[in-house]
JSON list of C-alpha atoms in Angstrom, two decimals:
[
{"chain": "A", "resi": 1, "resn": "MET", "atom": "CA", "xyz": [11.28, 11.13, -9.87]},
{"chain": "A", "resi": 2, "resn": "GLY", "atom": "CA", "xyz": [12.17, 7.75, -11.55]},
{"chain": "A", "resi": 3, "resn": "ASN", "atom": "CA", "xyz": [10.64, 4.36, -11.16]},
{"chain": "A", "resi": 4, "resn": "THR", "atom": "CA", "xyz": [12.60, 3.35, -8.06]},
{"chain": "A", "resi": 5, "resn": "ASP", "atom": "CA", "xyz": [9.55, 1.94, -6.28]},
{"chain": "A", "resi": 6, "resn": "ASN", "atom": "CA", "xyz": [7.48, 0.91, -9.29]},
{"chain": "A", "resi": 7, "resn": "GLY", "atom": "CA", "xyz": [8.75, -2.65, -9.19]},
{"chain": "A", "resi": 8, "resn": "ASP", "atom": "CA", "xyz": [7.83, -3.02, -5.54]},
{"chain": "A", "resi": 9, "resn": "ALA", "atom": "CA", "xyz": [4.29, -1.68, -5.92]},
{"chain": "A", "resi": 10, "resn": "ALA", "atom": "CA", "xyz": [3.63, -3.53, -9.17]},
{"chain": "A", "resi": 11, "resn": "ASP", "atom": "CA", "xyz": [5.20, -6.77, -7.89]},
{"chain": "A", "resi": 12, "resn": "ARG", "atom": "CA", "xyz": [3.23, -6.56, -4.67]},
{"chain": "A", "resi": 13, "resn": "LEU", "atom": "CA", "xyz": [0.03, -5.92, -6.58]},
{"chain": "A", "resi": 14, "resn": "ARG", "atom": "CA", "xyz": [0.77, -8.89, -8.85]},
{"chain": "A", "resi": 15, "resn": "THR", "atom": "CA", "xyz": [1.36, -11.08, -5.77]},
{"chain": "A", "resi": 16, "resn": "LEU", "atom": "CA", "xyz": [-1.84, -9.87, -4.17]},
{"chain": "A", "resi": 17, "resn": "GLU", "atom": "CA", "xyz": [-3.76, -10.48, -7.39]},
{"chain": "A", "resi": 18, "resn": "GLY", "atom": "CA", "xyz": [-2.56, -14.09, -7.28]},
{"chain": "A", "resi": 19, "resn": "ARG", "atom": "CA", "xyz": [-4.21, -14.50, -3.88]},
{"chain": "A", "resi": 20, "resn": "ILE", "atom": "CA", "xyz": [-7.71, -13.61, -5.06]},
{"chain": "A", "resi": 21, "resn": "TRP", "atom": "CA", "xyz": [-8.76, -17.22, -5.50]},
{"chain": "A", "resi": 22, "resn": "ARG", "atom": "CA", "xyz": [-9.57, -19.20, -2.38]},
{"chain": "A", "resi": 23, "resn": "PHE", "atom": "CA", "xyz": [-9.79, -22.93, -2.49]},
{"chain": "A", "resi": 24, "resn": "PRO", "atom": "CA", "xyz": [-12.24, -24.72, -0.20]},
{"chain": "A", "resi": 25, "resn": "THR", "atom": "CA", "xyz": [-10.61, -26.30, 2.81]},
{"chain": "A", "resi": 26, "resn": "GLY", "atom": "CA", "xyz": [-13.40, -28.68, 3.71]},
{"chain": "A", "resi": 27, "resn": "SER", "atom": "CA", "xyz": [-16.38, -30.49, 2.30]},
{"chain": "A", "resi": 28, "resn": "VAL", "atom": "CA", "xyz": [-19.79, -28.81, 2.20]},
{"chain": "A", "resi": 29, "resn": "ASN", "atom": "CA", "xyz": [-21.34, -32.15, 3.19]},
{"chain": "A", "resi": 30, "resn": "LYS", "atom": "CA", "xyz": [-19.47, -32.16, 6.51]},
{"chain": "A", "resi": 31, "resn": "LEU", "atom": "CA", "xyz": [-20.98, -28.97, 7.93]},
{"chain": "A", "resi": 32, "resn": "PRO", "atom": "CA", "xyz": [-21.82, -28.84, 11.63]},
{"chain": "A", "resi": 33, "resn": "ARG", "atom": "CA", "xyz": [-25.41, -29.73, 12.47]},
{"chain": "A", "resi": 34, "resn": "SER", "atom": "CA", "xyz": [-26.06, -26.69, 14.62]},
{"chain": "A", "resi": 35, "resn": "GLY", "atom": "CA", "xyz": [-26.38, -23.31, 12.94]},
{"chain": "A", "resi": 36, "resn": "GLY", "atom": "CA", "xyz": [-23.38, -23.61, 10.67]},
{"chain": "A", "resi": 37, "resn": "PRO", "atom": "CA", "xyz": [-23.20, -22.15, 7.19]},
{"chain": "A", "resi": 38, "resn": "THR", "atom": "CA", "xyz": [-25.34, -23.83, 4.57]},
{"chain": "A", "resi": 39, "resn": "HIS", "atom": "CA", "xyz": [-23.02, -23.04, 1.68]},
{"chain": "A", "resi": 40, "resn": "PRO", "atom": "CA", "xyz": [-19.28, -22.83, 1.18]},
{"chain": "A", "resi": 41, "resn": "GLU", "atom": "CA", "xyz": [-17.48, -19.51, 1.36]},
{"chain": "A", "resi": 42, "resn": "ALA", "atom": "CA", "xyz": [-16.93, -17.54, -1.82]},
{"chain": "A", "resi": 43, "resn": "PRO", "atom": "CA", "xyz": [-14.10, -18.94, -3.97]},
{"chain": "A", "resi": 44, "resn": "LEU", "atom": "CA", "xyz": [-12.78, -15.38, -4.32]},
{"chain": "A", "resi": 45, "resn": "ASP", "atom": "CA", "xyz": [-11.31, -13.29, -1.54]},
{"chain": "A", "resi": 46, "resn": "LEU", "atom": "CA", "xyz": [-13.62, -10.31, -1.71]},
{"chain": "A", "resi": 47, "resn": "ASP", "atom": "CA", "xyz": [-11.43, -8.21, 0.61]},
{"chain": "A", "resi": 48, "resn": "ILE", "atom": "CA", "xyz": [-8.55, -8.49, -1.85]},
{"chain": "A", "resi": 49, "resn": "ILE", "atom": "CA", "xyz": [-10.82, -7.66, -4.78]},
{"chain": "A", "resi": 50, "resn": "ASP", "atom": "CA", "xyz": [-12.12, -4.59, -2.94]},
{"chain": "A", "resi": 51, "resn": "HIS", "atom": "CA", "xyz": [-8.56, -3.54, -2.08]},
{"chain": "A", "resi": 52, "resn": "ILE", "atom": "CA", "xyz": [-7.33, -3.86, -5.66]},
{"chain": "A", "resi": 53, "resn": "THR", "atom": "CA", "xyz": [-10.41, -2.05, -6.99]},
{"chain": "A", "resi": 54, "resn": "ALA", "atom": "CA", "xyz": [-9.88, 0.84, -4.56]},
{"chain": "A", "resi": 55, "resn": "SER", "atom": "CA", "xyz": [-6.18, 1.07, -5.46]},
{"chain": "A", "resi": 56, "resn": "VAL", "atom": "CA", "xyz": [-6.86, 1.17, -9.20]},
{"chain": "A", "resi": 57, "resn": "ARG", "atom": "CA", "xyz": [-9.68, 3.66, -8.71]},
{"chain": "A", "resi": 58, "resn": "GLU", "atom": "CA", "xyz": [-7.35, 5.94, -6.73]},
{"chain": "A", "resi": 59, "resn": "ALA", "atom": "CA", "xyz": [-4.82, 5.83, -9.58]},
{"chain": "A", "resi": 60, "resn": "GLN", "atom": "CA", "xyz": [-7.55, 6.58, -12.14]},
{"chain": "A", "resi": 61, "resn": "ASP", "atom": "CA", "xyz": [-8.79, 9.52, -10.06]},
{"chain": "A", "resi": 62, "resn": "HIS", "atom": "CA", "xyz": [-5.29, 10.98, -9.84]},
{"chain": "A", "resi": 63, "resn": "VAL", "atom": "CA", "xyz": [-4.76, 10.56, -13.58]},
{"chain": "A", "resi": 64, "resn": "SER", "atom": "CA", "xyz": [-8.10, 12.23, -14.32]},
{"chain": "A", "resi": 65, "resn": "ALA", "atom": "CA", "xyz": [-7.21, 15.16, -12.06]},
{"chain": "A", "resi": 66, "resn": "ASN", "atom": "CA", "xyz": [-3.63, 15.57, -13.31]},
{"chain": "A", "resi": 67, "resn": "ARG", "atom": "CA", "xyz": [-3.49, 14.24, -16.86]},
{"chain": "A", "resi": 68, "resn": "THR", "atom": "CA", "xyz": [-1.09, 16.26, -18.95]},
{"chain": "A", "resi": 69, "resn": "GLU", "atom": "CA", "xyz": [-0.85, 13.94, -21.93]},
{"chain": "A", "resi": 70, "resn": "ASN", "atom": "CA", "xyz": [-2.91, 11.07, -23.28]},
{"chain": "A", "resi": 71, "resn": "ALA", "atom": "CA", "xyz": [-1.30, 7.73, -22.51]},
{"chain": "A", "resi": 72, "resn": "GLY", "atom": "CA", "xyz": [-4.22, 5.69, -23.71]},
{"chain": "A", "resi": 73, "resn": "PRO", "atom": "CA", "xyz": [-6.75, 3.59, -21.88]},
{"chain": "A", "resi": 74, "resn": "MET", "atom": "CA", "xyz": [-6.29, 1.92, -18.53]},
{"chain": "A", "resi": 75, "resn": "PRO", "atom": "CA", "xyz": [-4.18, -1.26, -18.95]},
{"chain": "A", "resi": 76, "resn": "ALA", "atom": "CA", "xyz": [-5.89, -4.65, -18.82]},
{"chain": "A", "resi": 77, "resn": "ASN", "atom": "CA", "xyz": [-3.27, -5.96, -16.37]},
{"chain": "A", "resi": 78, "resn": "VAL", "atom": "CA", "xyz": [-3.79, -4.12, -13.08]},
{"chain": "A", "resi": 79, "resn": "ALA", "atom": "CA", "xyz": [-0.10, -4.44, -12.15]},
{"chain": "A", "resi": 80, "resn": "ASP", "atom": "CA", "xyz": [0.67, -2.13, -15.09]},
{"chain": "A", "resi": 81, "resn": "VAL", "atom": "CA", "xyz": [-1.40, 0.67, -13.55]},
{"chain": "A", "resi": 82, "resn": "TYR", "atom": "CA", "xyz": [1.70, 2.40, -12.13]},
{"chain": "A", "resi": 83, "resn": "ASP", "atom": "CA", "xyz": [3.50, 2.59, -15.48]},
{"chain": "A", "resi": 84, "resn": "TRP", "atom": "CA", "xyz": [0.25, 3.85, -17.04]},
{"chain": "A", "resi": 85, "resn": "TRP", "atom": "CA", "xyz": [-0.11, 6.45, -14.29]},
{"chain": "A", "resi": 86, "resn": "ARG", "atom": "CA", "xyz": [3.40, 7.78, -14.89]},
{"chain": "A", "resi": 87, "resn": "ALA", "atom": "CA", "xyz": [2.94, 7.75, -18.67]},
{"chain": "A", "resi": 88, "resn": "SER", "atom": "CA", "xyz": [-0.32, 9.66, -18.29]},
{"chain": "A", "resi": 89, "resn": "THR", "atom": "CA", "xyz": [1.23, 12.36, -16.10]},
{"chain": "A", "resi": 90, "resn": "PRO", "atom": "CA", "xyz": [4.81, 12.93, -17.32]},
{"chain": "A", "resi": 91, "resn": "SER", "atom": "CA", "xyz": [4.82, 16.72, -17.04]},
{"chain": "A", "resi": 92, "resn": "LEU", "atom": "CA", "xyz": [3.79, 17.19, -13.43]},
{"chain": "A", "resi": 93, "resn": "ASP", "atom": "CA", "xyz": [5.61, 19.76, -11.34]},
{"chain": "A", "resi": 94, "resn": "ALA", "atom": "CA", "xyz": [8.00, 18.49, -8.65]},
{"chain": "A", "resi": 95, "resn": "GLU", "atom": "CA", "xyz": [5.43, 18.67, -5.85]},
{"chain": "A", "resi": 96, "resn": "ARG", "atom": "CA", "xyz": [2.78, 16.69, -7.74]},
{"chain": "A", "resi": 97, "resn": "THR", "atom": "CA", "xyz": [5.35, 14.15, -8.92]},
{"chain": "A", "resi": 98, "resn": "LEU", "atom": "CA", "xyz": [6.42, 13.63, -5.32]},
{"chain": "A", "resi": 99, "resn": "ALA", "atom": "CA", "xyz": [2.78, 13.23, -4.28]},
{"chain": "A", "resi": 100, "resn": "ARG", "atom": "CA", "xyz": [2.18, 10.66, -7.06]},
{"chain": "A", "resi": 101, "resn": "GLU", "atom": "CA", "xyz": [5.26, 8.66, -6.06]},
{"chain": "A", "resi": 102, "resn": "ALA", "atom": "CA", "xyz": [4.19, 8.74, -2.40]},
{"chain": "A", "resi": 103, "resn": "VAL", "atom": "CA", "xyz": [0.77, 7.33, -3.30]},
{"chain": "A", "resi": 104, "resn": "ILE", "atom": "CA", "xyz": [2.39, 4.59, -5.41]},
{"chain": "A", "resi": 105, "resn": "TYR", "atom": "CA", "xyz": [4.76, 3.73, -2.58]},
{"chain": "A", "resi": 106, "resn": "ARG", "atom": "CA", "xyz": [1.94, 3.75, -0.01]},
{"chain": "A", "resi": 107, "resn": "GLN", "atom": "CA", "xyz": [-0.12, 1.45, -2.19]},
{"chain": "A", "resi": 108, "resn": "GLY", "atom": "CA", "xyz": [2.84, -0.92, -2.39]},
{"chain": "A", "resi": 109, "resn": "LEU", "atom": "CA", "xyz": [2.96, -1.03, 1.41]},
{"chain": "A", "resi": 110, "resn": "GLU", "atom": "CA", "xyz": [-0.79, -1.59, 1.53]},
{"chain": "A", "resi": 111, "resn": "HIS", "atom": "CA", "xyz": [-0.55, -4.44, -1.00]},
{"chain": "A", "resi": 112, "resn": "ALA", "atom": "CA", "xyz": [2.11, -6.15, 1.10]},
{"chain": "A", "resi": 113, "resn": "ILE", "atom": "CA", "xyz": [0.11, -5.77, 4.31]},
{"chain": "A", "resi": 114, "resn": "GLN", "atom": "CA", "xyz": [-3.06, -7.00, 2.61]},
{"chain": "A", "resi": 115, "resn": "ALA", "atom": "CA", "xyz": [-1.09, -10.08, 1.52]},
{"chain": "A", "resi": 116, "resn": "GLY", "atom": "CA", "xyz": [0.01, -10.64, 5.13]},
{"chain": "A", "resi": 117, "resn": "ASP", "atom": "CA", "xyz": [3.52, -9.13, 5.04]},
{"chain": "A", "resi": 118, "resn": "THR", "atom": "CA", "xyz": [3.39, -6.63, 7.89]},
{"chain": "A", "resi": 119, "resn": "LYS", "atom": "CA", "xyz": [7.18, -6.58, 8.17]},
{"chain": "A", "resi": 120, "resn": "VAL", "atom": "CA", "xyz": [7.35, -3.97, 5.39]},
{"chain": "A", "resi": 121, "resn": "VAL", "atom": "CA", "xyz": [6.92, -1.20, 7.98]},
{"chain": "A", "resi": 122, "resn": "ARG", "atom": "CA", "xyz": [10.13, -2.32, 9.73]},
{"chain": "A", "resi": 123, "resn": "LYS", "atom": "CA", "xyz": [12.12, -1.01, 6.78]},
{"chain": "A", "resi": 124, "resn": "HIS", "atom": "CA", "xyz": [11.23, 2.56, 7.73]},
{"chain": "A", "resi": 125, "resn": "PRO", "atom": "CA", "xyz": [12.64, 4.69, 10.52]},
{"chain": "A", "resi": 126, "resn": "CYS", "atom": "CA", "xyz": [10.26, 6.31, 12.98]},
{"chain": "A", "resi": 127, "resn": "PRO", "atom": "CA", "xyz": [9.58, 9.84, 11.68]},
{"chain": "A", "resi": 128, "resn": "GLU", "atom": "CA", "xyz": [9.83, 11.19, 15.23]},
{"chain": "A", "resi": 129, "resn": "CYS", "atom": "CA", "xyz": [12.84, 9.51, 16.86]},
{"chain": "A", "resi": 130, "resn": "GLY", "atom": "CA", "xyz": [14.56, 7.97, 13.83]},
{"chain": "A", "resi": 131, "resn": "CYS", "atom": "CA", "xyz": [14.86, 4.48, 15.33]},
{"chain": "A", "resi": 132, "resn": "TRP", "atom": "CA", "xyz": [14.20, 1.38, 13.24]},
{"chain": "A", "resi": 133, "resn": "GLY", "atom": "CA", "xyz": [11.67, -0.10, 15.63]},
{"chain": "A", "resi": 134, "resn": "LEU", "atom": "CA", "xyz": [8.37, 0.21, 13.79]},
{"chain": "A", "resi": 135, "resn": "PHE", "atom": "CA", "xyz": [5.84, -2.59, 13.76]},
{"chain": "A", "resi": 136, "resn": "TRP", "atom": "CA", "xyz": [2.34, -2.93, 12.31]},
{"chain": "A", "resi": 137, "resn": "ARG", "atom": "CA", "xyz": [-0.67, -2.72, 14.59]},
{"chain": "A", "resi": 138, "resn": "ARG", "atom": "CA", "xyz": [-3.57, -4.18, 12.64]},
{"chain": "A", "resi": 139, "resn": "PRO", "atom": "CA", "xyz": [-6.53, -2.84, 14.66]},
{"chain": "A", "resi": 140, "resn": "GLU", "atom": "CA", "xyz": [-5.37, 0.78, 14.29]},
{"chain": "A", "resi": 141, "resn": "LYS", "atom": "CA", "xyz": [-4.04, 0.23, 10.76]},
{"chain": "A", "resi": 142, "resn": "ARG", "atom": "CA", "xyz": [-0.91, 2.13, 11.69]},
{"chain": "A", "resi": 143, "resn": "ALA", "atom": "CA", "xyz": [2.80, 1.58, 12.21]},
{"chain": "A", "resi": 144, "resn": "VAL", "atom": "CA", "xyz": [3.83, 1.93, 15.84]},
{"chain": "A", "resi": 145, "resn": "CYS", "atom": "CA", "xyz": [7.23, 2.93, 17.22]},
{"chain": "A", "resi": 146, "resn": "ALA", "atom": "CA", "xyz": [8.63, 0.38, 19.68]},
{"chain": "A", "resi": 147, "resn": "ASN", "atom": "CA", "xyz": [11.02, 2.87, 21.28]},
{"chain": "A", "resi": 148, "resn": "ARG", "atom": "CA", "xyz": [9.85, 3.36, 24.88]},
{"chain": "A", "resi": 149, "resn": "ASP", "atom": "CA", "xyz": [11.07, 6.96, 24.83]},
{"chain": "A", "resi": 150, "resn": "CYS", "atom": "CA", "xyz": [9.10, 7.84, 21.69]},
{"chain": "A", "resi": 151, "resn": "ARG", "atom": "CA", "xyz": [5.71, 8.79, 23.10]},
{"chain": "A", "resi": 152, "resn": "ASP", "atom": "CA", "xyz": [3.02, 11.29, 22.15]},
{"chain": "A", "resi": 153, "resn": "GLU", "atom": "CA", "xyz": [1.66, 13.99, 24.47]},
{"chain": "A", "resi": 154, "resn": "ASP", "atom": "CA", "xyz": [-0.67, 11.43, 26.10]},
{"chain": "A", "resi": 155, "resn": "GLY", "atom": "CA", "xyz": [2.22, 9.08, 26.87]},
{"chain": "A", "resi": 156, "resn": "LEU", "atom": "CA", "xyz": [1.19, 6.54, 24.23]},
{"chain": "A", "resi": 157, "resn": "ALA", "atom": "CA", "xyz": [3.47, 4.97, 21.64]},
{"chain": "A", "resi": 158, "resn": "ARG", "atom": "CA", "xyz": [3.65, 7.08, 18.49]},
{"chain": "A", "resi": 159, "resn": "MET", "atom": "CA", "xyz": [1.67, 5.73, 15.55]},
{"chain": "A", "resi": 160, "resn": "TRP", "atom": "CA", "xyz": [2.06, 6.55, 11.89]},
{"chain": "A", "resi": 161, "resn": "GLU", "atom": "CA", "xyz": [-0.24, 6.16, 8.91]},
{"chain": "A", "resi": 162, "resn": "LEU", "atom": "CA", "xyz": [1.22, 4.51, 5.83]},
{"chain": "A", "resi": 163, "resn": "LYS", "atom": "CA", "xyz": [0.76, 7.71, 3.84]},
{"chain": "A", "resi": 164, "resn": "HIS", "atom": "CA", "xyz": [3.09, 9.51, 6.28]},
{"chain": "A", "resi": 165, "resn": "LEU", "atom": "CA", "xyz": [5.73, 6.78, 6.04]},
{"chain": "A", "resi": 166, "resn": "ALA", "atom": "CA", "xyz": [5.43, 6.81, 2.24]},
{"chain": "A", "resi": 167, "resn": "HIS", "atom": "CA", "xyz": [5.83, 10.58, 2.05]},
{"chain": "A", "resi": 168, "resn": "GLU", "atom": "CA", "xyz": [8.89, 10.43, 4.32]},
{"chain": "A", "resi": 169, "resn": "HIS", "atom": "CA", "xyz": [10.39, 7.60, 2.24]},
{"chain": "A", "resi": 170, "resn": "VAL", "atom": "CA", "xyz": [9.85, 9.28, -1.14]},
{"chain": "A", "resi": 171, "resn": "THR", "atom": "CA", "xyz": [11.18, 12.61, 0.17]},
{"chain": "A", "resi": 172, "resn": "ARG", "atom": "CA", "xyz": [14.25, 10.88, 1.60]},
{"chain": "A", "resi": 173, "resn": "GLN", "atom": "CA", "xyz": [14.88, 9.08, -1.72]},
{"chain": "A", "resi": 174, "resn": "LYS", "atom": "CA", "xyz": [14.60, 12.35, -3.63]},
{"chain": "A", "resi": 175, "resn": "MET", "atom": "CA", "xyz": [17.10, 14.02, -1.29]},
{"chain": "A", "resi": 176, "resn": "LEU", "atom": "CA", "xyz": [19.51, 11.10, -1.62]},
{"chain": "A", "resi": 177, "resn": "LYS", "atom": "CA", "xyz": [19.36, 11.33, -5.42]},
{"chain": "A", "resi": 178, "resn": "ALA", "atom": "CA", "xyz": [19.93, 15.08, -5.32]},
{"chain": "A", "resi": 179, "resn": "THR", "atom": "CA", "xyz": [23.01, 14.78, -3.11]},
{"chain": "A", "resi": 180, "resn": "ALA", "atom": "CA", "xyz": [24.41, 11.81, -5.09]},
{"chain": "A", "resi": 181, "resn": "THR", "atom": "CA", "xyz": [24.68, 13.77, -8.31]}
]
């Protein structure tokens, strides 16, 4: 399947990694007198660290389960994890290669959303109606179709997990490549 989305996922991970450090916005000496915090917040964004750790762990788990050749140890730079993953699993069958690429693409979407770019879901058509009206709904952690006619059996707007959008995207890219040659 090529590295069509590797740059996006790796670039997004690199961007997210750059947001780990938080710089204090106020002075510790100017805390409110009533029940406020007694110490400044952590200088690291722990949510981003947890997200990156989970993403890398998922890649490691997939490599451990599907390794066909030895590509060496995990890279020191976490943004290189996707190249390492592909190098560690070059001989996968078509179905497993598609699954790997879908996970990489999904992680790229997750990295962007974690960094605050929820517009990445707008670049995907709704899997049900095909319209380009998806938007991110943070509480549900799902993309929602804005088309009023695209409703589920309960009459609610259709929602999609990122893994579904990623699978649709990677499958569509594979079909486009197959018909282009």
